mmCIF file of C-alpha atoms in Angstrom:
data_model
loop_
_atom_site.group_PDB
_atom_site.id
_atom_site.type_symbol
_atom_site.label_atom_id
_atom_site.label_comp_id
_atom_site.label_asym_id
_atom_site.label_seq_id
_atom_site.Cartn_x
_atom_site.Cartn_y
_atom_site.Cartn_z
ATOM 1 C CA MET N 615 -8.763 6.493 -1.840
ATOM 2 C CA GLY N 616 -10.331 7.006 -5.251
ATOM 3 C CA LEU N 617 -6.913 7.659 -6.784
ATOM 4 C CA ALA N 618 -5.466 4.562 -5.113
ATOM 5 C CA LEU N 619 -8.361 2.497 -6.494
ATOM 6 C CA ASP N 620 -7.605 3.919 -9.960
ATOM 7 C CA GLU N 621 -4.000 2.749 -9.580
ATOM 8 C CA ALA N 622 -5.236 -0.687 -8.479
ATOM 9 C CA ARG N 623 -7.409 -0.986 -11.592
ATOM 10 C CA ALA N 624 -4.441 0.016 -13.755
ATOM 11 C CA ALA N 625 -2.441 -2.919 -12.314
ATOM 12 C CA LEU N 626 -4.919 -5.248 -13.983
ATOM 13 C CA THR N 627 -3.546 -4.270 -17.397
ATOM 14 C CA THR N 628 -0.270 -6.023 -16.549
ATOM 15 C CA ASP N 629 -1.840 -9.000 -14.748
ATOM 16 C CA ASP N 630 -0.569 -7.698 -11.423
ATOM 17 C CA VAL N 631 -2.627 -8.029 -8.248
ATOM 18 C CA PRO N 632 -4.865 -4.926 -8.196
ATOM 19 C CA ILE N 633 -3.414 -2.928 -5.329
ATOM 20 C CA GLY N 634 -2.861 0.801 -5.663
ATOM 21 C CA ALA N 635 -1.342 3.544 -3.541
ATOM 22 C CA VAL N 636 -0.772 7.282 -3.473
ATOM 23 C CA VAL N 637 1.325 9.506 -1.228
ATOM 24 C CA LEU N 638 -0.052 12.920 -0.349
ATOM 25 C CA ASP N 639 2.070 15.795 0.880
ATOM 26 C CA PRO N 640 0.956 17.825 3.919
ATOM 27 C CA SER N 641 -1.217 20.043 1.704
ATOM 28 C CA GLY N 642 -2.982 17.005 0.177
ATOM 29 C CA ALA N 643 -1.231 17.118 -3.199
ATOM 30 C CA VAL N 644 -0.276 13.780 -4.760
ATOM 31 C CA ILE N 645 3.513 13.399 -4.801
ATOM 32 C CA GLY N 646 3.755 9.674 -5.482
ATOM 33 C CA ARG N 647 1.619 7.036 -7.181
ATOM 34 C CA GLY N 648 2.111 3.318 -7.308
ATOM 35 C CA ARG N 649 0.525 0.041 -8.267
ATOM 36 C CA ASN N 650 1.742 -3.509 -7.965
ATOM 37 C CA THR N 651 4.451 -4.138 -10.567
ATOM 38 C CA ARG N 652 5.779 -7.519 -9.478
ATOM 39 C CA GLU N 653 4.612 -9.339 -12.620
ATOM 40 C CA VAL N 654 5.394 -6.672 -15.194
ATOM 41 C CA GLU N 655 8.839 -5.861 -13.741
ATOM 42 C CA GLY N 656 9.691 -9.249 -12.238
ATOM 43 C CA ASP N 657 10.494 -7.440 -8.990
ATOM 44 C CA PRO N 658 9.483 -9.007 -5.675
ATOM 45 C CA THR N 659 9.593 -5.551 -4.040
ATOM 46 C CA GLY N 660 7.210 -4.104 -6.650
ATOM 47 C CA HIS N 661 4.400 -3.539 -4.161
ATOM 48 C CA ALA N 662 2.158 -0.508 -4.674
ATOM 49 C CA GLU N 663 3.257 1.072 -1.394
ATOM 50 C CA VAL N 664 6.974 0.751 -2.130
ATOM 51 C CA VAL N 665 6.530 2.143 -5.651
ATOM 52 C CA ALA N 666 4.525 5.131 -4.356
ATOM 53 C CA ILE N 667 6.953 5.799 -1.480
ATOM 54 C CA ARG N 668 9.951 5.727 -3.858
ATOM 55 C CA ARG N 669 8.269 8.186 -6.217
ATOM 56 C CA ALA N 670 7.283 10.479 -3.336
ATOM 57 C CA ALA N 671 10.844 10.478 -1.989
ATOM 58 C CA GLN N 672 12.115 11.387 -5.450
ATOM 59 C CA ALA N 673 9.559 14.198 -5.652
ATOM 60 C CA VAL N 674 10.573 15.737 -2.317
ATOM 61 C CA GLY N 675 14.267 15.033 -2.813
ATOM 62 C CA GLU N 676 14.858 13.041 0.357
ATOM 63 C CA TRP N 677 13.875 9.814 2.096
ATOM 64 C CA ARG N 678 11.964 11.419 4.968
ATOM 65 C CA LEU N 679 8.300 11.855 4.089
ATOM 66 C CA THR N 680 7.487 13.835 7.216
ATOM 67 C CA GLY N 681 3.919 15.117 7.261
ATOM 68 C CA CYS N 682 2.880 12.914 4.326
ATOM 69 C CA THR N 683 0.062 10.377 4.082
ATOM 70 C CA LEU N 684 0.103 7.029 2.301
ATOM 71 C CA VAL N 685 -3.269 5.846 0.996
ATOM 72 C CA VAL N 686 -3.369 2.206 -0.139
ATOM 73 C CA THR N 687 -6.174 -0.148 -1.096
ATOM 74 C CA LEU N 688 -4.986 -3.118 0.989
ATOM 75 C CA GLU N 689 -3.471 -3.468 4.443
ATOM 76 C CA PRO N 690 0.317 -3.391 4.001
ATOM 77 C CA CYS N 691 2.482 -6.504 4.371
ATOM 78 C CA THR N 692 5.536 -6.617 6.642
ATOM 79 C CA MET N 693 7.878 -5.262 3.959
ATOM 80 C CA CYS N 694 5.597 -2.327 3.187
ATOM 81 C CA ALA N 695 4.839 -1.654 6.851
ATOM 82 C CA GLY N 696 8.586 -1.460 7.429
ATOM 83 C CA ALA N 697 8.972 0.974 4.540
ATOM 84 C CA ILE N 698 6.183 3.127 5.996
ATOM 85 C CA VAL N 699 7.979 3.315 9.352
ATOM 86 C CA LEU N 700 11.404 3.919 7.793
ATOM 87 C CA SER N 701 10.157 6.703 5.498
ATOM 88 C CA ARG N 702 8.630 8.538 8.482
ATOM 89 C CA LEU N 703 5.180 8.825 6.919
ATOM 90 C CA GLU N 704 2.844 10.626 9.293
ATOM 91 C CA ARG N 705 -0.313 8.750 8.383
ATOM 92 C CA LEU N 706 -1.420 5.510 6.770
ATOM 93 C CA VAL N 707 -4.895 5.113 5.301
ATOM 94 C CA PHE N 708 -5.852 1.712 3.933
ATOM 95 C CA GLY N 709 -8.904 -0.024 2.515
ATOM 96 C CA ALA N 710 -9.352 -3.765 2.975
ATOM 97 C CA TYR N 711 -7.728 -5.838 5.683
ATOM 98 C CA ASP N 712 -5.419 -8.672 4.580
ATOM 99 C CA ALA N 713 -6.013 -11.716 6.786
ATOM 100 C CA LYS N 714 -3.196 -13.656 5.058
ATOM 101 C CA ALA N 715 -0.343 -11.140 5.153
ATOM 102 C CA GLY N 716 -1.489 -7.927 6.850
ATOM 103 C CA ALA N 717 1.050 -6.223 9.096
ATOM 104 C CA VAL N 718 -1.117 -3.375 10.381
ATOM 105 C CA GLY N 719 -3.341 -5.334 12.707
ATOM 106 C CA SER N 720 -4.318 -8.570 10.969
ATOM 107 C CA LEU N 721 -1.281 -10.792 11.599
ATOM 108 C CA TRP N 722 1.171 -8.279 13.016
ATOM 109 C CA ASP N 723 1.091 -4.586 13.872
ATOM 110 C CA VAL N 724 4.457 -3.352 12.680
ATOM 111 C CA VAL N 725 3.536 0.317 12.299
ATOM 112 C CA ARG N 726 2.321 0.636 15.895
ATOM 113 C CA ASP N 727 5.083 -1.406 17.518
ATOM 114 C CA ARG N 728 6.321 0.697 20.449
ATOM 115 C CA ARG N 729 9.839 -0.691 20.041
ATOM 116 C CA LEU N 730 10.240 1.217 16.778
ATOM 117 C CA ASN N 731 11.265 4.852 16.585
ATOM 118 C CA HIS N 732 8.316 6.026 14.472
ATOM 119 C CA ARG N 733 4.627 5.166 14.580
ATOM 120 C CA PRO N 734 2.293 6.706 12.006
ATOM 121 C CA GLU N 735 -1.371 7.366 12.629
ATOM 122 C CA VAL N 736 -3.540 4.636 11.060
ATOM 123 C CA LEU N 737 -6.992 4.928 9.507
ATOM 124 C CA ALA N 738 -8.271 1.530 8.359
ATOM 125 C CA GLY N 739 -11.243 0.294 6.361
ATOM 126 C CA VAL N 740 -11.670 3.277 4.017
ATOM 127 C CA ARG N 741 -13.691 2.077 1.014
ATOM 128 C CA ALA N 742 -12.774 -1.446 2.068
ATOM 129 C CA ASP N 743 -15.638 -3.067 0.162
ATOM 130 C CA GLU N 744 -14.465 -1.602 -3.159
ATOM 131 C CA SER N 745 -10.872 -2.628 -2.507
ATOM 132 C CA ALA N 746 -11.881 -6.156 -1.512
ATOM 133 C CA ALA N 747 -14.198 -6.517 -4.518
ATOM 134 C CA LEU N 748 -11.341 -5.722 -6.925
ATOM 135 C CA LEU N 749 -9.138 -8.343 -5.296
ATOM 136 C CA ASP N 750 -11.897 -10.951 -5.072
ATOM 137 C CA SER N 751 -12.710 -10.520 -8.761
ATOM 138 C CA PHE N 752 -9.036 -10.757 -9.740
ATOM 139 C CA PHE N 753 -8.424 -13.964 -7.808
ATOM 140 C CA ARG N 754 -11.736 -15.520 -8.868
ATOM 141 C CA ASN N 755 -10.769 -14.908 -12.527
ATOM 142 C CA ALA N 756 -7.229 -16.189 -11.926
ATOM 143 C CA ARG N 757 -8.574 -19.437 -10.495
ATOM 144 C CA THR N 758 -10.936 -19.831 -13.457
ATOM 145 C CA VAL N 759 -8.043 -19.435 -15.893
ATOM 146 C CA ASP N 760 -5.883 -21.908 -13.948
ATOM 147 C CA ASP N 761 -8.623 -24.588 -13.826
#
């Protein structure tokens, strides 16, 4: 989670929401890193999870990330939860829950939906306070600037 938090902090340099992610291969080696890039790239799919999953798939040379773990600082949204299922990640580890858009238990539970063909293991709340503090600070500062 420390590496994902580092990615989240790096997103601040481009005024993106500070969310970070890493993909680990079965041995624990980092094969993909990502941070939110929606602002800097003008890409609505530039979520940390999607960026990290794309880089991991490039690293392994295929779309199936069997045996891999995604670590992300915030509970994934529906788009990212779908990408997690479709990429066949074995495990999802996330920090803070997202009461407004979370799709791994908060609003929906896409990754554990029994109607889907793949359901990764989920470990939630890892270093959640640190993840939430980064987001709270970002949005508090954003509101101050907008006022």
